[in-house]
């Protein structure tokens, strides 16, 4: 594309021009003539004209004389969504939440696993938790205190199993 040199040839007195930068607005006839001469589409001439007529934007600010930190547009372009440490933390958290919990539950006996699942992992349709200590105590024929003791022991065992994932 020799658009700048062609624009100089098409320059006319009635064009809105900035002589210092050779930027001018092309009219429809000039665009059509350029497209024909360059053997390109009219839309390509318009697109290139738009690109060439735009000014440069400095992304990094020039150092200031007073020593203060100046902010340029690049300071507002940061994307923290894919910051490497956040991605790694998220993956580790997901792994612990799925594989870790499943492995830790697998270390428990059936009664302890059911107590932990009912008390900590189950959500009812009404968004309430699972069974209470008293409900489980009635089901197993022991006291609510004994269910709590089993729960505490199971949680300690799970915590030890989850340490490998931390």
Coordinates of C-alpha atoms in Angstrom, one line a residue:
X1 CA 0.0 0.0 0.0
X2 CA 1.5 3.3 -1.1
X3 CA -1.4 5.2 0.4
X4 CA 0.6 8.1 1.8
X5 CA 2.3 8.9 -1.5
X6 CA -1.0 8.5 -3.4
X7 CA -2.7 10.8 -1.0
X8 CA -0.1 13.5 -1.8
X9 CA -1.0 13.2 -5.5
X10 CA -4.7 13.4 -4.7
X11 CA -4.2 16.4 -2.4
X12 CA -6.4 19.2 -3.3
X13 CA -7.1 22.7 -2.1
X14 CA -10.6 21.8 -0.7
X15 CA -9.3 18.8 1.3
X16 CA -9.3 19.1 5.1
X17 CA -5.5 18.6 5.5
X18 CA -2.9 18.9 8.2
X19 CA 0.2 19.7 6.1
X20 CA 2.6 18.9 9.0
X21 CA 1.5 15.2 9.1
X22 CA 0.1 14.7 5.6
X23 CA -3.1 13.7 7.2
X24 CA -6.2 14.5 5.2
X25 CA -9.7 13.3 4.8
X26 CA -10.3 11.4 1.5
X27 CA -13.5 11.9 -0.3
X28 CA -15.5 9.1 -1.9
X29 CA -14.1 9.8 -5.4
X30 CA -10.5 9.7 -4.2
X31 CA -11.2 6.5 -2.3
X32 CA -12.7 4.9 -5.4
X33 CA -9.8 6.0 -7.6
X34 CA -7.2 4.7 -5.1
X35 CA -8.9 1.4 -4.8
X36 CA -9.0 1.1 -8.6
X37 CA -5.3 2.0 -9.0
X38 CA -4.2 -0.3 -6.2
X39 CA -6.5 -3.1 -7.4
X40 CA -7.9 -3.5 -3.9
X41 CA -11.4 -3.3 -2.4
X42 CA -12.8 0.1 -1.4
X43 CA -13.2 -1.1 2.2
X44 CA -9.4 -1.9 2.3
X45 CA -8.5 1.6 1.3
X46 CA -10.9 3.0 4.0
X47 CA -9.4 0.7 6.6
X48 CA -5.8 1.6 5.8
X49 CA -6.7 5.3 5.7
X50 CA -8.2 5.0 9.2
X51 CA -5.1 3.2 10.5
X52 CA -2.7 5.8 9.0
X53 CA -4.8 8.8 10.1
X54 CA -4.8 7.7 13.8
X55 CA -2.3 9.1 16.1
X56 CA 0.2 7.2 18.2
X57 CA -0.7 6.6 21.9
X58 CA 2.2 6.3 24.3
X59 CA 1.4 3.3 26.6
X60 CA 4.3 3.9 29.0
X61 CA 4.3 7.4 30.5
X62 CA 7.3 9.6 30.1
X63 CA 9.4 10.0 33.3
X64 CA 8.2 13.1 35.2
X65 CA 10.6 15.8 36.2
X66 CA 9.2 15.9 39.8
X67 CA 10.0 12.2 40.4
X68 CA 6.5 11.2 41.0
X69 CA 5.2 8.0 39.4
X70 CA 3.1 8.8 36.4
X71 CA 0.4 6.4 35.2
X72 CA 0.0 5.7 31.5
X73 CA -2.7 3.6 29.7
X74 CA -0.6 0.5 30.2
X75 CA -1.2 0.7 34.0
X76 CA -4.9 0.1 33.4
X77 CA -4.4 -2.9 31.1
X78 CA -3.4 -5.6 33.6
X79 CA -5.3 -8.8 33.5
X80 CA -5.2 -10.7 36.8
X81 CA -7.6 -13.4 35.7
X82 CA -4.7 -15.5 34.4
X83 CA -2.0 -14.6 36.8
X84 CA 0.1 -17.7 37.2
X85 CA 0.1 -18.1 41.0
X86 CA -3.7 -17.5 41.1
X87 CA -4.2 -20.2 38.4
X88 CA -2.0 -22.7 40.3
X89 CA -3.8 -21.9 43.6
X90 CA -7.2 -22.4 42.0
X91 CA -6.1 -25.8 40.5
X92 CA -4.7 -27.0 43.8
X93 CA -7.9 -25.9 45.6
X94 CA -10.0 -27.8 43.0
X95 CA -7.9 -30.9 43.3
X96 CA -8.1 -30.8 47.1
X97 CA -11.9 -30.3 47.0
X98 CA -12.4 -33.3 44.7
X99 CA -9.6 -35.8 44.9
X100 CA -8.5 -34.9 48.4
X101 CA -11.9 -35.1 50.1
X102 CA -12.7 -38.4 48.3
X103 CA -9.3 -39.9 49.4
X104 CA -9.8 -38.6 52.9
X105 CA -13.3 -40.0 53.1
X106 CA -11.9 -43.3 51.8
X107 CA -9.7 -43.6 54.9
X108 CA -12.7 -43.7 57.2
X109 CA -14.8 -46.6 58.3
X110 CA -18.4 -46.7 57.1
X111 CA -20.0 -45.2 60.2
X112 CA -17.5 -42.4 60.5
X113 CA -17.8 -41.6 56.8
X114 CA -21.6 -41.5 57.0
X115 CA -21.5 -39.2 60.0
X116 CA -19.1 -36.8 58.3
X117 CA -21.1 -36.8 55.1
X118 CA -24.4 -36.2 56.9
X119 CA -23.0 -33.5 59.1
X120 CA -20.6 -31.7 56.7
X121 CA -21.2 -32.6 53.1
X122 CA -24.9 -33.1 52.7
X123 CA -27.2 -30.3 51.7
X124 CA -31.0 -30.8 51.7
X125 CA -33.4 -29.4 49.2
X126 CA -34.2 -26.5 51.5
X127 CA -30.4 -25.6 51.6
X128 CA -30.2 -26.8 55.2
X129 CA -27.5 -29.1 56.4
X130 CA -27.8 -32.9 56.8
X131 CA -28.7 -34.7 60.0
X132 CA -28.2 -33.4 63.5
X133 CA -26.1 -35.1 66.2
X134 CA -29.4 -36.3 67.8
X135 CA -30.8 -37.7 64.5
X136 CA -27.6 -39.7 64.0
X137 CA -27.5 -40.8 67.7
X138 CA -31.1 -42.1 67.4
X139 CA -30.2 -44.0 64.2
X140 CA -27.0 -45.6 65.6
X141 CA -28.5 -46.2 69.1
X142 CA -25.8 -44.1 70.9
X143 CA -25.6 -40.7 72.6
X144 CA -25.2 -37.5 70.7
X145 CA -22.0 -37.0 72.6
X146 CA -20.7 -40.3 71.2
X147 CA -21.6 -39.2 67.6
X148 CA -19.7 -35.9 68.2
X149 CA -16.6 -37.9 69.4
X150 CA -16.7 -40.1 66.3
X151 CA -17.1 -37.0 64.2
X152 CA -14.1 -35.3 65.8
X153 CA -11.9 -38.4 65.4
X154 CA -13.0 -38.8 61.8
X155 CA -12.1 -35.1 61.1
X156 CA -8.7 -35.5 62.6
X157 CA -8.1 -38.6 60.4
X158 CA -9.3 -36.7 57.3
X159 CA -7.1 -33.7 58.2
X160 CA -4.1 -36.0 58.3
X161 CA -5.0 -37.6 54.9
X162 CA -5.5 -34.1 53.4
X163 CA -2.1 -32.9 54.5
X164 CA -0.6 -34.7 51.5
X165 CA -2.6 -32.4 49.2
X166 CA -1.6 -29.1 50.9

